[in-house]
């Protein structure tokens, strides 16, 4: 089971946090600080896996964003890398050539997409097409279109 | 009331803030606006305001006042509202707030909504953050949805059920009926989540597990064959664009099936047999060029190793891991080592075949890979390969990061003890560890080694000779010096009589031996514990040496007035031994008998050498000039920690490329030729206080220094010599050791040495060895001065000497100007 997912920039700014376990707010902040520091200080030559407390951190950098998943001891690290990659692909399909700015300005969309891919720390849908279609259909249901354009000008 | 600003507008505005304060101001302003908007119960813009609040929450600002608003949004009829409301609930609410229970009714309604996307929102929220109470209330609804034909909802309901079971395990039973035909779906989403659900149930309950192994599923076949069939279809079927990842069909589903098979096959012969073929097929046919293929292989290997597989399959699995070790991708190497570590106990021989690859991983750049390789290497050492393995591990010990050295040293000692092919090899190996990583060796290793040496009776001469040679050049590594001192004390007679058989005996005189022991006693690199060893060793030699008993008596008597309480006590007792109990001396100081092998804590009989030392209280005289270090007390505690002072873990700095760095490289080369050299200086950040230099870490390198000593003062029979040491890691520090001697016929007592330096320097004066300079040059007072000279100016010093001599108080002032350039440049 994935315990949490963090997205953060190379300066350590948080772009998304999804928690699948219950923790006090203060604790979450502390964990984020700690993990961001650990990952940002690792160099190119190290592996994508870090033993942290009783969990394993799996992280990968895509352009200016770090994607980090915390999994349990019996979970498959290599597959988790694929999970992360799939999420990035979904974002890319939805936004079209996704970049960090897309996620900053449309953070709620990033969450919606994540929620169509993972529930309770487990993958719910393995087809890219179906996952993205669900988001797009949901978008159509929204009453005020002007609020939520796919690619707002900024 | 103007419309509240849009979300994206706010984001853009906040991002223009140039300082934290500016951002805080903007946020506060907007929060105030949002709060008043909430108070007005504005329905139109509630959604927008909550979205903004969620953004600010992500930046780290408090957003709890939006919790109730999220509930209102969830209760709204508009889909836009619900979407943001549920998101807000997942981000801002959890089971620790009572407020969250208000959601339950809304969720219940939405689970039955006519629009599947609304149902989906409710299922997702419940499945991510539902509390136990909510789960209890809503489990029935989830169970209903688990049986729907709508695959979009079914897959979400399955994961929601997983969450319910995790929160309230007793509810597991109620989902059992619905699982009957879950795997008949074509839809991969449903298949995947169903496998997850089944896995959760089997892991949690042995009864469930037994049930699923035996009971026929709906399509009249059991679970294992059904899973095997699905897996087979995935592998054999042609390209399916929807689920393809780099040529592999739905790797996520494949891995989850493999994992469920693992649980079903564990400890169960029938199930294991049923899955044998498919495992072999996956193991041999999966494409390994990309990470995704390797992920599947990895899971397959884990499954093969965990079930009751036939040996051919197990060998296949370990060979896959062996291939992983050769992969360029460090992630693959990492998981291979982790898995091998798990299997090395059960499949020892198979893992042995990959020993050389594993040993190569000791040279990997990634720290966690190195650590795993080290642990695996130790697990693989046996009687046959011990010589070769030790060679590699000793090389590793030389070059690895400090955080490994203690574990590696301990591991080597253990392996050597178990598998040493000969006593001589054993002693040599111990020597090698002590000389290359002497400062990292654990405390308990010293008594163990001493016991080992004692029991290797035929090797005594060889051992003491090697140890003597080792510390002759460098006596800074405390464990090495302790063992050496003890051995010299015990076997000094063998040393001077040149009785060594194993190698060319060296010519050593009794005085030379005493010289080295006294150097250890005097040196400021020696920990208190080590001094104790040295003093006792000197004492023991009084019964083993013939010509130098008087010298020994003198040394012992001097330390009767040592400021170190432990040393003082010993010296006084030894003195008493000389004076009043001389007839008992030979018996007391007799050779140690062969010891009983005791458990890890080491032999209790070694009472003469160290058990515990009392921490001595060093009184530092306030320096006449220079700054008083603020945390002197803390630094003192560091000093008295003895040889187990841990190296400060490396900050992420690379090796220093400075003059000091080249020096380290030079030492590194020396290490490889096997001659005993001090361990390379650890990477410690520049210490602001000079007292740091007094740890047992070899910061000072006598060999490389070669700075000439000077006579700083010579008058009225009082001579003061200065000897110099420079620090490797901090070139601004010069350590001056003064030796005061007295050539007159009467002692000088109450001797106090004071020094002053120009303003650009800092000075630290440590406590002297005593306050009495004995007459006739028969002894000296030593004292350490540390000078910090950051501007590398020419060193000058003014000294003031006060003492009592021939019944009168003497005092003198002098300037020291003859410092050699090497001492300050």
GROMACS .gro file of N, CA, C and O in nm, chain B residues 384-419:
model
  144
  538UNK      N    1   3.583  -2.220   0.310
  538UNK     CA    2   3.653  -2.233   0.184
  538UNK      C    3   3.699  -2.102   0.123
  538UNK      O    4   3.803  -2.095   0.060
  539UNK      N    5   3.618  -2.000   0.141
  539UNK     CA    6   3.649  -1.877   0.069
  539UNK      C    7   3.703  -1.767   0.159
  539UNK      O    8   3.721  -1.654   0.116
  540UNK      N    9   3.733  -1.802   0.286
  540UNK     CA   10   3.761  -1.697   0.383
  540UNK      C   11   3.883  -1.613   0.344
  540UNK      O   12   3.882  -1.491   0.360
  541UNK      N   13   3.984  -1.675   0.290
  541UNK     CA   14   4.103  -1.595   0.258
  541UNK      C   15   4.072  -1.490   0.152
  541UNK      O   16   4.104  -1.372   0.166
  542UNK      N   17   4.009  -1.536   0.044
  542UNK     CA   18   3.977  -1.442  -0.065
  542UNK      C   19   3.880  -1.335  -0.021
  542UNK      O   20   3.897  -1.216  -0.049
  543UNK      N   21   3.777  -1.377   0.052
  543UNK     CA   22   3.675  -1.283   0.095
  543UNK      C   23   3.734  -1.178   0.188
  543UNK      O   24   3.705  -1.060   0.179
  544UNK      N   25   3.820  -1.224   0.278
  544UNK     CA   26   3.877  -1.130   0.374
  544UNK      C   27   3.961  -1.026   0.303
  544UNK      O   28   3.961  -0.909   0.340
  545UNK      N   29   4.030  -1.071   0.200
  545UNK     CA   30   4.112  -0.976   0.126
  545UNK      C   31   4.025  -0.863   0.071
  545UNK      O   32   4.056  -0.744   0.085
  546UNK      N   33   3.912  -0.905   0.011
  546UNK     CA   34   3.822  -0.804  -0.045
  546UNK      C   35   3.764  -0.715   0.063
  546UNK      O   36   3.753  -0.594   0.048
  547UNK      N   37   3.726  -0.779   0.174
  547UNK     CA   38   3.661  -0.701   0.280
  547UNK      C   39   3.759  -0.608   0.348
  547UNK      O   40   3.723  -0.497   0.389
  548UNK      N   41   3.885  -0.650   0.359
  548UNK     CA   42   3.983  -0.561   0.418
  548UNK      C   43   4.007  -0.442   0.325
  548UNK      O   44   4.022  -0.328   0.371
  549UNK      N   45   4.009  -0.468   0.198
  549UNK     CA   46   4.023  -0.359   0.102
  549UNK      C   47   3.905  -0.263   0.113
  549UNK      O   48   3.921  -0.141   0.108
  550UNK      N   49   3.789  -0.322   0.129
  550UNK     CA   50   3.669  -0.241   0.146
  550UNK      C   51   3.681  -0.155   0.271
  550UNK      O   52   3.647  -0.037   0.272
  551UNK      N   53   3.730  -0.216   0.379
  551UNK     CA   54   3.744  -0.144   0.504
  551UNK      C   55   3.834  -0.022   0.488
  551UNK      O   56   3.808   0.085   0.541
  552UNK      N   57   3.939  -0.039   0.411
  552UNK     CA   58   4.030   0.073   0.384
  552UNK      C   59   3.959   0.190   0.321
  552UNK      O   60   3.984   0.305   0.352
  553UNK      N   61   3.874   0.158   0.225
  553UNK     CA   62   3.825   0.265   0.136
  553UNK      C   63   3.681   0.306   0.159
  553UNK      O   64   3.633   0.398   0.096
  554UNK      N   65   3.611   0.242   0.250
  554UNK     CA   66   3.468   0.272   0.259
  554UNK      C   67   3.442   0.398   0.342
  554UNK      O   68   3.530   0.451   0.406
  555UNK      N   69   3.317   0.440   0.340
  555UNK     CA   70   3.279   0.558   0.416
  555UNK      C   71   3.287   0.528   0.567
  555UNK      O   72   3.265   0.415   0.608
  556UNK      N   73   3.313   0.631   0.647
  556UNK     CA   74   3.327   0.609   0.791
  556UNK      C   75   3.207   0.540   0.854
  556UNK      O   76   3.223   0.463   0.948
  557UNK      N   77   3.086   0.566   0.800
  557UNK     CA   78   2.969   0.507   0.865
  557UNK      C   79   2.967   0.355   0.857
  557UNK      O   80   2.897   0.289   0.931
  558UNK      N   81   3.047   0.299   0.767
  558UNK     CA   82   3.051   0.153   0.756
  558UNK      C   83   3.161   0.091   0.841
  558UNK      O   84   3.158  -0.029   0.868
  559UNK      N   85   3.262   0.169   0.875
  559UNK     CA   86   3.384   0.107   0.924
  559UNK      C   87   3.363   0.026   1.050
  559UNK      O   88   3.418  -0.084   1.064
  560UNK      N   89   3.283   0.077   1.142
  560UNK     CA   90   3.265   0.002   1.267
  560UNK      C   91   3.201  -0.133   1.240
  560UNK      O   92   3.248  -0.236   1.288
  561UNK      N   93   3.093  -0.132   1.161
  561UNK     CA   94   3.026  -0.258   1.130
  561UNK      C   95   3.117  -0.353   1.054
  561UNK      O   96   3.119  -0.473   1.077
  562UNK      N   97   3.191  -0.297   0.960
  562UNK     CA   98   3.279  -0.382   0.879
  562UNK      C   99   3.386  -0.444   0.967
  562UNK      O  100   3.414  -0.564   0.957
  563UNK      N  101   3.445  -0.362   1.054
  563UNK     CA  102   3.549  -0.415   1.142
  563UNK      C  103   3.492  -0.528   1.229
  563UNK      O  104   3.553  -0.634   1.242
  564UNK      N  105   3.376  -0.503   1.288
  564UNK     CA  106   3.316  -0.607   1.372
  564UNK      C  107   3.290  -0.733   1.291
  564UNK      O  108   3.315  -0.845   1.336
  565UNK      N  109   3.238  -0.714   1.169
  565UNK     CA  110   3.209  -0.829   1.083
  565UNK      C  111   3.334  -0.908   1.052
  565UNK      O  112   3.334  -1.033   1.055
  566UNK      N  113   3.442  -0.838   1.025
  566UNK     CA  114   3.568  -0.907   0.994
  566UNK      C  115   3.616  -0.986   1.115
  566UNK      O  116   3.659  -1.101   1.103
  567UNK      N  117   3.609  -0.925   1.230
  567UNK     CA  118   3.654  -0.997   1.351
  567UNK      C  119   3.575  -1.125   1.371
  567UNK      O  120   3.629  -1.231   1.400
  568UNK      N  121   3.444  -1.112   1.352
  568UNK     CA  122   3.357  -1.228   1.371
  568UNK      C  123   3.389  -1.339   1.273
  568UNK      O  124   3.403  -1.456   1.309
  569UNK      N  125   3.400  -1.301   1.147
  569UNK     CA  126   3.427  -1.401   1.042
  569UNK      C  127   3.564  -1.463   1.063
  569UNK      O  128   3.582  -1.584   1.045
  570UNK      N  129   3.660  -1.379   1.101
  570UNK     CA  130   3.795  -1.431   1.123
  570UNK      C  131   3.795  -1.533   1.236
  570UNK      O  132   3.859  -1.638   1.228
  571UNK      N  133   3.720  -1.501   1.341
  571UNK     CA  134   3.715  -1.592   1.454
  571UNK      C  135   3.656  -1.727   1.415
  571UNK      O  136   3.701  -1.832   1.458
  572UNK      N  137   3.554  -1.721   1.329
  572UNK     CA  138   3.486  -1.847   1.292
  572UNK      C  139   3.567  -1.929   1.194
  572UNK      O  140   3.570  -2.051   1.200
  573UNK      N  141   3.632  -1.865   1.099
  573UNK     CA  142   3.687  -1.940   0.986
  573UNK      C  143   3.837  -1.927   0.966
  573UNK      O  144   3.889  -1.966   0.863
   0.00000   0.00000   0.00000
